[in-house]
Amino acid sequence: MAEQDGKISNGGGEPLDEEAAWAAIVAGYGEEPADPPGARPFKPIEDLLLPEPEEPEAPAAPKGAEETDEPAPKPALGSSVVFAPGVGAGPRDHTLAEPDEDDPDEGHFVQPDPELPEADTTSKFAWLAVVGGPVLLLLAVLLQWEMTWWLTTLGVGGFLGGFATLVARMHQGDDEDDDPGRGAVV
């Protein structure tokens, strides 16, 4: 659209009057436009769980046409699903076998306890220093001990030394291909 002298043109026809267009928009504010022909109105939120209303019946056949007493049968729900010959039940018809009264864990997976590696002496002392250093300092503050240089060195140095030892002894992960037993078994 091109603008000329405060008027907006629609690409070749007469220019549109912007003030008249805004006046029409403001005049129609709050009015709901009419539904297009054949459209079904929205259901209120309270009625969303209610079934759809029945469609109005077709007008009666003209005289002279064949009349039947029975309406056309509606297809059953799920009638479009065709099972293979000989298959009478679907996957939702499966029932579990009765559990054996002698073995209550039969059919249930029981996860074995994980095998933890044995900790060596160095790791045990490193963990003792990591946990024991701050506990020693906390105990000194709570019991109001005099904070001497050896007590501070033992608490802070023990923590830092134990932490550094544990970090230095961590597994690097470079030999991922060397140990195939650490992944899932398919």
Coordinates of N, CA and C in Angstrom, one line a residue:
M1 N 0.8 -1.2 0.0 CA 0.0 0.0 0.0 C 0.9 1.2 0.0
A2 N 0.5 2.2 -0.7 CA 1.3 3.4 -0.8 C 0.5 4.5 -0.1
E3 N 1.3 5.4 0.5 CA 0.7 6.5 1.2 C 0.9 7.8 0.4
Q4 N -0.2 8.6 0.1 CA -0.1 9.8 -0.6 C -1.0 10.8 0.1
D5 N -0.4 11.9 0.5 CA -1.2 13.0 1.1 C -2.1 12.6 2.3
G6 N -1.6 11.7 3.1 CA -2.4 11.2 4.3 C -3.4 10.2 4.0
K7 N -3.5 9.8 2.7 CA -4.5 8.8 2.3 C -3.7 7.5 1.9
I8 N -4.3 6.4 2.2 CA -3.7 5.1 1.9 C -4.4 4.5 0.7
S9 N -3.7 4.2 -0.3 CA -4.3 3.6 -1.5 C -4.1 2.1 -1.5
N10 N -5.0 1.4 -2.1 CA -5.0 -0.1 -2.1 C -4.4 -0.7 -3.3
G11 N -3.5 0.0 -4.0 CA -2.7 -0.5 -5.1 C -3.3 -0.3 -6.4
G12 N -3.9 0.8 -6.7 CA -4.4 1.1 -8.0 C -5.8 1.7 -8.0
G13 N -6.6 1.4 -7.0 CA -8.0 1.9 -7.0 C -8.0 3.3 -6.3
E14 N -9.2 3.6 -5.8 CA -9.3 4.9 -5.1 C -8.6 4.8 -3.8
P15 N -8.1 5.9 -3.3 CA -7.4 5.9 -2.0 C -8.5 5.6 -0.9
L16 N -8.0 4.9 0.1 CA -8.8 4.6 1.3 C -8.8 5.7 2.3
D17 N -9.9 6.0 2.9 CA -10.0 7.0 3.9 C -9.6 6.4 5.2
E18 N -8.5 6.7 5.8 CA -8.0 6.1 7.0 C -8.9 6.4 8.2
E19 N -9.4 7.7 8.2 CA -10.2 8.1 9.3 C -11.5 7.3 9.3
A20 N -12.1 7.1 8.1 CA -13.4 6.4 8.0 C -13.2 4.9 8.4
A21 N -12.0 4.3 8.0 CA -11.7 2.9 8.4 C -11.6 2.8 9.9
W22 N -10.9 3.7 10.6 CA -10.8 3.6 12.0 C -12.2 3.9 12.7
A23 N -13.0 4.7 12.1 CA -14.3 5.0 12.7 C -15.2 3.7 12.6
A24 N -15.0 3.0 11.5 CA -15.8 1.7 11.3 C -15.3 0.7 12.3
I25 N -14.0 0.6 12.5 CA -13.5 -0.4 13.5 C -13.9 0.0 14.9
V26 N -13.9 1.2 15.3 CA -14.3 1.6 16.6 C -15.8 1.4 16.8
A27 N -16.6 1.7 15.7 CA -18.1 1.5 15.8 C -18.4 0.0 16.0
G28 N -17.6 -0.9 15.4 CA -17.9 -2.3 15.5 C -17.3 -3.0 16.7
Y29 N -16.6 -2.2 17.5 CA -15.9 -2.8 18.7 C -16.8 -3.4 19.6
G30 N -16.5 -4.6 20.0 CA -17.4 -5.4 21.0 C -18.5 -6.2 20.4
E31 N -18.7 -6.0 19.1 CA -19.7 -6.8 18.4 C -19.1 -8.0 17.9
E32 N -19.7 -9.1 18.0 CA -19.2 -10.4 17.5 C -19.7 -10.6 16.1
P33 N -18.8 -10.9 15.2 CA -19.2 -11.1 13.8 C -20.1 -12.3 13.7
A34 N -20.9 -12.3 12.7 CA -21.8 -13.5 12.4 C -21.0 -14.7 12.0
D35 N -21.4 -15.9 12.4 CA -20.8 -17.1 12.0 C -21.0 -17.3 10.5
P36 N -20.0 -17.9 9.8 CA -20.2 -18.2 8.4 C -21.3 -19.3 8.3
P37 N -21.9 -19.4 7.1 CA -23.0 -20.4 7.0 C -22.4 -21.8 7.1
G38 N -23.1 -22.7 7.8 CA -22.8 -24.1 8.0 C -21.8 -24.3 9.2
A39 N -21.4 -23.2 9.9 CA -20.4 -23.4 11.0 C -21.2 -23.7 12.3
R40 N -20.6 -24.6 13.1 CA -21.2 -24.9 14.4 C -20.7 -24.0 15.4
P41 N -21.5 -23.4 16.3 CA -20.9 -22.5 17.3 C -20.1 -23.3 18.4
F42 N -19.2 -22.6 19.0 CA -18.4 -23.2 20.0 C -19.3 -23.6 21.2
K43 N -18.9 -24.7 21.9 CA -19.7 -25.1 23.1 C -19.1 -24.3 24.3
P44 N -19.9 -23.9 25.3 CA -19.4 -23.3 26.5 C -18.6 -24.3 27.2
I45 N -17.7 -23.8 28.1 CA -16.7 -24.7 28.8 C -17.4 -25.7 29.7
E46 N -18.6 -25.3 30.2 CA -19.3 -26.2 31.1 C -19.8 -27.4 30.3
D47 N -20.0 -27.3 29.0 CA -20.6 -28.4 28.2 C -19.6 -29.2 27.4
L48 N -18.3 -29.0 27.7 CA -17.3 -29.7 26.9 C -17.3 -31.2 27.0
L49 N -17.7 -31.7 28.2 CA -17.7 -33.1 28.5 C -19.0 -33.8 28.1
L50 N -20.0 -33.0 27.7 CA -21.2 -33.6 27.3 C -21.1 -34.1 25.9
P51 N -21.9 -35.2 25.5 CA -21.8 -35.7 24.2 C -22.3 -34.7 23.1
E52 N -21.9 -34.9 21.9 CA -22.3 -34.0 20.8 C -23.9 -34.2 20.6
P53 N -24.6 -33.1 20.3 CA -26.0 -33.2 20.1 C -26.3 -34.0 18.8
E54 N -27.4 -34.7 18.8 CA -27.8 -35.4 17.6 C -28.0 -34.5 16.4
E55 N -27.6 -35.0 15.3 CA -27.8 -34.2 14.0 C -29.3 -34.2 13.7
P56 N -29.9 -33.2 13.2 CA -31.3 -33.2 12.9 C -31.5 -34.2 11.8
E57 N -32.7 -34.8 11.8 CA -33.0 -35.9 10.9 C -33.3 -35.2 9.5
A58 N -33.0 -36.0 8.5 CA -33.2 -35.5 7.1 C -34.7 -35.4 6.9
P59 N -35.1 -34.5 6.0 CA -36.6 -34.3 5.7 C -37.2 -35.6 5.2
A60 N -38.4 -35.8 5.4 CA -39.1 -37.0 5.0 C -39.1 -37.2 3.5
A61 N -39.1 -38.4 3.1 CA -39.0 -38.7 1.7 C -40.4 -38.3 1.0
P62 N -40.4 -37.9 -0.2 CA -41.6 -37.6 -0.8 C -42.5 -38.8 -1.0
K63 N -43.8 -38.5 -1.2 CA -44.8 -39.6 -1.3 C -44.5 -40.4 -2.5
G64 N -44.7 -41.7 -2.4 CA -44.4 -42.6 -3.6 C -43.0 -43.2 -3.5
A65 N -42.1 -42.7 -2.6 CA -40.8 -43.3 -2.4 C -41.0 -44.5 -1.4
E66 N -40.0 -45.4 -1.5 CA -40.1 -46.5 -0.6 C -39.8 -46.1 0.8
E67 N -40.7 -46.5 1.7 CA -40.5 -46.2 3.1 C -40.1 -47.5 3.9
T68 N -39.2 -47.3 4.8 CA -38.8 -48.5 5.6 C -39.1 -48.1 7.1
D69 N -39.4 -49.1 7.9 CA -39.7 -48.9 9.3 C -38.4 -48.7 10.1
E70 N -37.3 -49.3 9.6 CA -36.1 -49.3 10.4 C -35.1 -48.2 9.9
P71 N -34.5 -47.5 10.8 CA -33.5 -46.5 10.3 C -32.2 -47.3 9.9
A72 N -31.4 -46.6 9.2 CA -30.1 -47.2 8.7 C -29.3 -47.5 10.0
P73 N -28.7 -48.7 10.1 CA -27.9 -49.0 11.3 C -26.6 -48.2 11.3
K74 N -26.2 -47.7 12.5 CA -25.0 -47.0 12.7 C -23.8 -48.0 12.8
P75 N -22.7 -47.7 12.3 CA -21.6 -48.6 12.4 C -21.1 -48.6 13.9
A76 N -20.7 -49.8 14.4 CA -20.3 -49.9 15.7 C -18.9 -49.2 15.9
L77 N -18.7 -48.8 17.2 CA -17.4 -48.2 17.5 C -16.3 -49.2 17.2
G78 N -15.3 -48.7 16.6 CA -14.1 -49.6 16.2 C -14.4 -50.5 15.1
S79 N -15.4 -50.3 14.3 CA -15.7 -51.2 13.3 C -14.7 -51.1 12.1
S80 N -13.9 -50.1 12.1 CA -12.9 -50.0 11.0 C -11.7 -50.8 11.3
V81 N -11.6 -51.3 12.5 CA -10.4 -52.1 12.9 C -10.7 -53.6 12.5
V82 N -9.8 -54.1 11.7 CA -10.0 -55.5 11.2 C -8.8 -56.3 11.7
F83 N -9.0 -57.4 12.5 CA -8.0 -58.2 13.0 C -7.7 -59.3 11.9
A84 N -6.5 -59.9 12.0 CA -6.2 -61.0 11.1 C -7.1 -62.2 11.4
P85 N -7.3 -63.0 10.5 CA -8.1 -64.2 10.7 C -7.5 -65.1 11.9
G86 N -8.4 -65.5 12.8 CA -8.0 -66.3 13.9 C -7.6 -65.5 15.1
V87 N -7.5 -64.2 15.0 CA -7.1 -63.4 16.1 C -8.4 -62.9 16.7
G88 N -8.6 -63.3 18.0 CA -9.9 -62.9 18.6 C -9.7 -61.9 19.7
A89 N -8.5 -61.7 20.1 CA -8.3 -60.7 21.2 C -7.2 -59.8 20.9
G90 N -7.3 -58.6 21.4 CA -6.3 -57.6 21.2 C -5.3 -57.5 22.3
P91 N -4.4 -56.6 22.3 CA -3.4 -56.5 23.4 C -4.0 -56.1 24.7
R92 N -5.1 -55.4 24.7 CA -5.7 -55.0 25.9 C -6.5 -56.1 26.6
D93 N -6.6 -57.2 26.0 CA -7.4 -58.3 26.5 C -6.4 -59.3 27.3
H94 N -5.2 -58.9 27.4 CA -4.2 -59.8 28.1 C -4.4 -59.7 29.6
T95 N -4.3 -60.9 30.2 CA -4.4 -61.0 31.7 C -3.2 -61.6 32.2
L96 N -2.7 -61.1 33.4 CA -1.5 -61.6 34.0 C -1.8 -63.0 34.6
A97 N -0.7 -63.8 34.7 CA -0.9 -65.1 35.3 C -0.9 -64.9 36.8
E98 N -1.6 -65.9 37.4 CA -1.7 -65.8 38.9 C -0.3 -66.1 39.5
P99 N 0.1 -65.3 40.5 CA 1.4 -65.5 41.1 C 1.4 -66.8 41.9
D100 N 2.5 -67.4 41.9 CA 2.7 -68.6 42.7 C 2.8 -68.3 44.2
E101 N 2.0 -69.0 45.0 CA 2.0 -68.7 46.4 C 3.3 -69.1 47.1
D102 N 4.0 -70.0 46.5 CA 5.3 -70.5 47.2 C 6.4 -69.5 47.0
D103 N 6.5 -68.8 45.9 CA 7.5 -67.8 45.6 C 6.9 -66.5 45.4
P104 N 7.0 -65.6 46.4 CA 6.3 -64.2 46.2 C 7.1 -63.4 45.2
D105 N 8.4 -63.6 44.9 CA 9.2 -62.8 44.0 C 9.2 -63.3 42.6
E106 N 8.4 -64.4 42.3 CA 8.4 -65.0 41.0 C 7.8 -64.0 40.0
G107 N 8.5 -63.7 38.9 CA 8.0 -62.8 37.9 C 8.4 -61.4 38.1
H108 N 9.0 -61.1 39.3 CA 9.4 -59.7 39.6 C 10.9 -59.6 39.6
F109 N 11.5 -58.6 39.0 CA 12.9 -58.4 38.9 C 13.4 -57.9 40.3
V110 N 14.3 -58.6 40.8 CA 15.0 -58.2 42.1 C 16.4 -57.7 41.8
Q111 N 16.6 -56.4 42.0 CA 18.0 -55.9 41.6 C 19.0 -56.4 42.6
P112 N 20.1 -56.9 42.2 CA 21.1 -57.4 43.1 C 21.8 -56.2 43.7
D113 N 22.4 -56.4 44.9 CA 23.1 -55.4 45.6 C 24.4 -55.1 44.8
P114 N 24.7 -53.8 44.6 CA 25.9 -53.5 43.8 C 27.1 -53.9 44.5
E115 N 28.1 -54.3 43.7 CA 29.4 -54.7 44.3 C 30.3 -53.4 44.4
L116 N 30.5 -52.9 45.6 CA 31.4 -51.8 45.7 C 32.8 -52.2 45.8
P117 N 33.7 -51.4 45.1 CA 35.1 -51.8 45.2 C 35.7 -51.6 46.6
E118 N 36.7 -52.4 46.9 CA 37.3 -52.2 48.2 C 38.1 -50.9 48.2
A119 N 38.0 -50.1 49.3 CA 38.8 -48.9 49.4 C 40.1 -49.2 49.9
D120 N 41.2 -48.6 49.3 CA 42.5 -48.9 49.8 C 42.8 -47.9 51.0
T121 N 43.9 -48.1 51.7 CA 44.2 -47.3 52.9 C 44.4 -45.8 52.5
T122 N 45.0 -45.5 51.4 CA 45.2 -44.1 51.1 C 43.8 -43.4 50.9
S123 N 42.9 -44.0 50.2 CA 41.6 -43.4 50.1 C 40.9 -43.2 51.4
K124 N 41.0 -44.2 52.3 CA 40.3 -44.1 53.6 C 40.9 -42.9 54.4
F125 N 42.2 -42.7 54.4 CA 42.8 -41.6 55.1 C 42.5 -40.3 54.4
A126 N 42.4 -40.3 53.1 CA 42.0 -39.0 52.4 C 40.6 -38.6 52.8
W127 N 39.6 -39.6 52.8 CA 38.3 -39.2 53.2 C 38.2 -38.8 54.7
L128 N 39.0 -39.4 55.5 CA 39.1 -39.0 57.0 C 39.6 -37.6 57.1
A129 N 40.5 -37.2 56.3 CA 41.0 -35.8 56.3 C 40.0 -34.8 55.8
V130 N 39.3 -35.2 54.7 CA 38.3 -34.3 54.1 C 37.2 -34.1 55.0
V131 N 36.7 -35.1 55.7 CA 35.6 -34.9 56.7 C 36.1 -34.5 58.0
G132 N 37.2 -35.0 58.5 CA 37.7 -34.7 59.8 C 38.2 -33.3 60.0
G133 N 38.8 -32.7 59.0 CA 39.4 -31.4 59.1 C 38.3 -30.3 59.5
P134 N 37.2 -30.2 58.7 CA 36.2 -29.3 59.1 C 35.5 -29.6 60.4
V135 N 35.3 -31.0 60.7 CA 34.7 -31.4 62.0 C 35.6 -30.9 63.2
L136 N 36.9 -31.0 63.0 CA 37.8 -30.6 64.1 C 37.7 -29.1 64.3
L137 N 37.7 -28.3 63.2 CA 37.5 -26.9 63.4 C 36.2 -26.5 64.0
L138 N 35.1 -27.2 63.6 CA 33.8 -26.9 64.2 C 33.7 -27.3 65.7
L139 N 34.4 -28.4 66.0 CA 34.4 -28.8 67.4 C 35.2 -27.8 68.2
A140 N 36.3 -27.2 67.7 CA 37.1 -26.3 68.4 C 36.3 -25.0 68.6
V141 N 35.5 -24.6 67.7 CA 34.7 -23.3 67.8 C 33.6 -23.6 68.9
L142 N 32.9 -24.7 68.8 CA 31.8 -25.0 69.7 C 32.3 -25.2 71.1
L143 N 33.4 -25.8 71.3 CA 33.9 -26.0 72.7 C 34.8 -24.9 73.1
Q144 N 35.0 -23.8 72.3 CA 35.7 -22.6 72.6 C 37.2 -23.0 73.0
W145 N 37.8 -23.8 72.2 CA 39.2 -24.1 72.4 C 40.0 -22.9 71.9
E146 N 41.2 -22.8 72.4 CA 42.1 -21.8 71.8 C 42.5 -22.2 70.5
M147 N 42.4 -21.3 69.5 CA 42.7 -21.7 68.1 C 44.2 -21.5 67.9
T148 N 45.0 -22.6 68.1 CA 46.4 -22.5 68.0 C 46.8 -22.8 66.5
W149 N 48.1 -22.6 66.2 CA 48.5 -22.7 64.8 C 48.4 -24.2 64.4
W150 N 48.7 -25.1 65.3 CA 48.7 -26.5 64.9 C 47.3 -27.0 64.7
L151 N 46.3 -26.5 65.5 CA 44.9 -26.9 65.3 C 44.4 -26.4 64.0
T152 N 44.7 -25.1 63.6 CA 44.3 -24.6 62.3 C 44.9 -25.3 61.2
T153 N 46.2 -25.6 61.3 CA 46.9 -26.3 60.2 C 46.4 -27.7 60.0
L154 N 46.1 -28.3 61.1 CA 45.6 -29.7 61.0 C 44.2 -29.7 60.4
G155 N 43.3 -28.8 60.7 CA 41.9 -28.7 60.2 C 41.9 -28.3 58.7
V156 N 42.5 -27.2 58.4 CA 42.5 -26.7 57.0 C 43.4 -27.5 56.1
G157 N 44.6 -27.8 56.6 CA 45.6 -28.6 55.8 C 45.1 -30.0 55.6
G158 N 44.4 -30.6 56.6 CA 43.8 -32.0 56.4 C 42.8 -32.0 55.4
F159 N 41.9 -31.0 55.4 CA 40.9 -30.9 54.4 C 41.5 -30.7 53.0
L160 N 42.3 -29.7 52.8 CA 42.9 -29.5 51.5 C 43.8 -30.7 51.0
G161 N 44.5 -31.3 51.9 CA 45.4 -32.4 51.5 C 44.5 -33.6 51.1
G162 N 43.5 -33.9 51.9 CA 42.6 -35.1 51.6 C 41.9 -34.8 50.3
F163 N 41.4 -33.6 50.1 CA 40.7 -33.3 48.8 C 41.6 -33.4 47.6
A164 N 42.8 -32.9 47.7 CA 43.8 -33.0 46.6 C 44.2 -34.5 46.4
T165 N 44.3 -35.3 47.4 CA 44.6 -36.7 47.2 C 43.4 -37.4 46.5
L166 N 42.2 -37.1 46.9 CA 41.1 -37.8 46.2 C 41.0 -37.4 44.7
V167 N 41.2 -36.1 44.5 CA 41.1 -35.6 43.1 C 42.2 -36.2 42.2
A168 N 43.4 -36.3 42.8 CA 44.6 -36.9 42.0 C 44.4 -38.3 41.8
R169 N 43.7 -39.0 42.6 CA 43.5 -40.5 42.4 C 42.2 -40.8 41.6
M170 N 41.5 -39.8 41.1 CA 40.3 -40.1 40.4 C 40.6 -40.8 39.1
H171 N 39.7 -41.6 38.6 CA 39.8 -42.3 37.3 C 39.8 -41.3 36.2
Q172 N 40.7 -41.3 35.3 CA 40.8 -40.3 34.2 C 39.8 -40.6 33.1
G173 N 39.3 -41.8 32.9 CA 38.4 -42.1 31.8 C 39.0 -42.2 30.4
D174 N 40.3 -42.3 30.3 CA 41.0 -42.4 29.0 C 40.8 -43.8 28.4
D175 N 40.7 -44.8 29.2 CA 40.6 -46.1 28.7 C 39.2 -46.7 28.7
E176 N 38.3 -45.9 28.1 CA 36.9 -46.3 28.0 C 36.7 -47.6 27.2
D177 N 37.6 -47.9 26.2 CA 37.5 -49.0 25.4 C 38.1 -50.3 26.0
D178 N 38.8 -50.1 27.1 CA 39.5 -51.2 27.7 C 38.6 -52.1 28.6
D179 N 37.5 -51.5 29.1 CA 36.6 -52.2 30.0 C 35.2 -52.2 29.4
P180 N 34.9 -53.3 28.6 CA 33.6 -53.3 28.0 C 32.5 -53.7 29.0
G181 N 32.8 -54.1 30.2 CA 31.7 -54.5 31.1 C 31.0 -53.4 31.9
R182 N 31.4 -52.1 31.6 CA 30.8 -51.0 32.3 C 29.5 -50.5 31.7
G183 N 29.1 -51.0 30.5 CA 27.9 -50.5 29.8 C 26.8 -51.5 29.9
A184 N 25.7 -51.1 29.3 CA 24.5 -52.0 29.3 C 24.7 -53.2 28.4
V185 N 24.2 -54.3 28.9 CA 24.3 -55.6 28.1 C 23.0 -55.8 27.4
V186 N 23.1 -55.9 26.1 CA 21.9 -56.1 25.3 C 21.7 -57.6 24.9

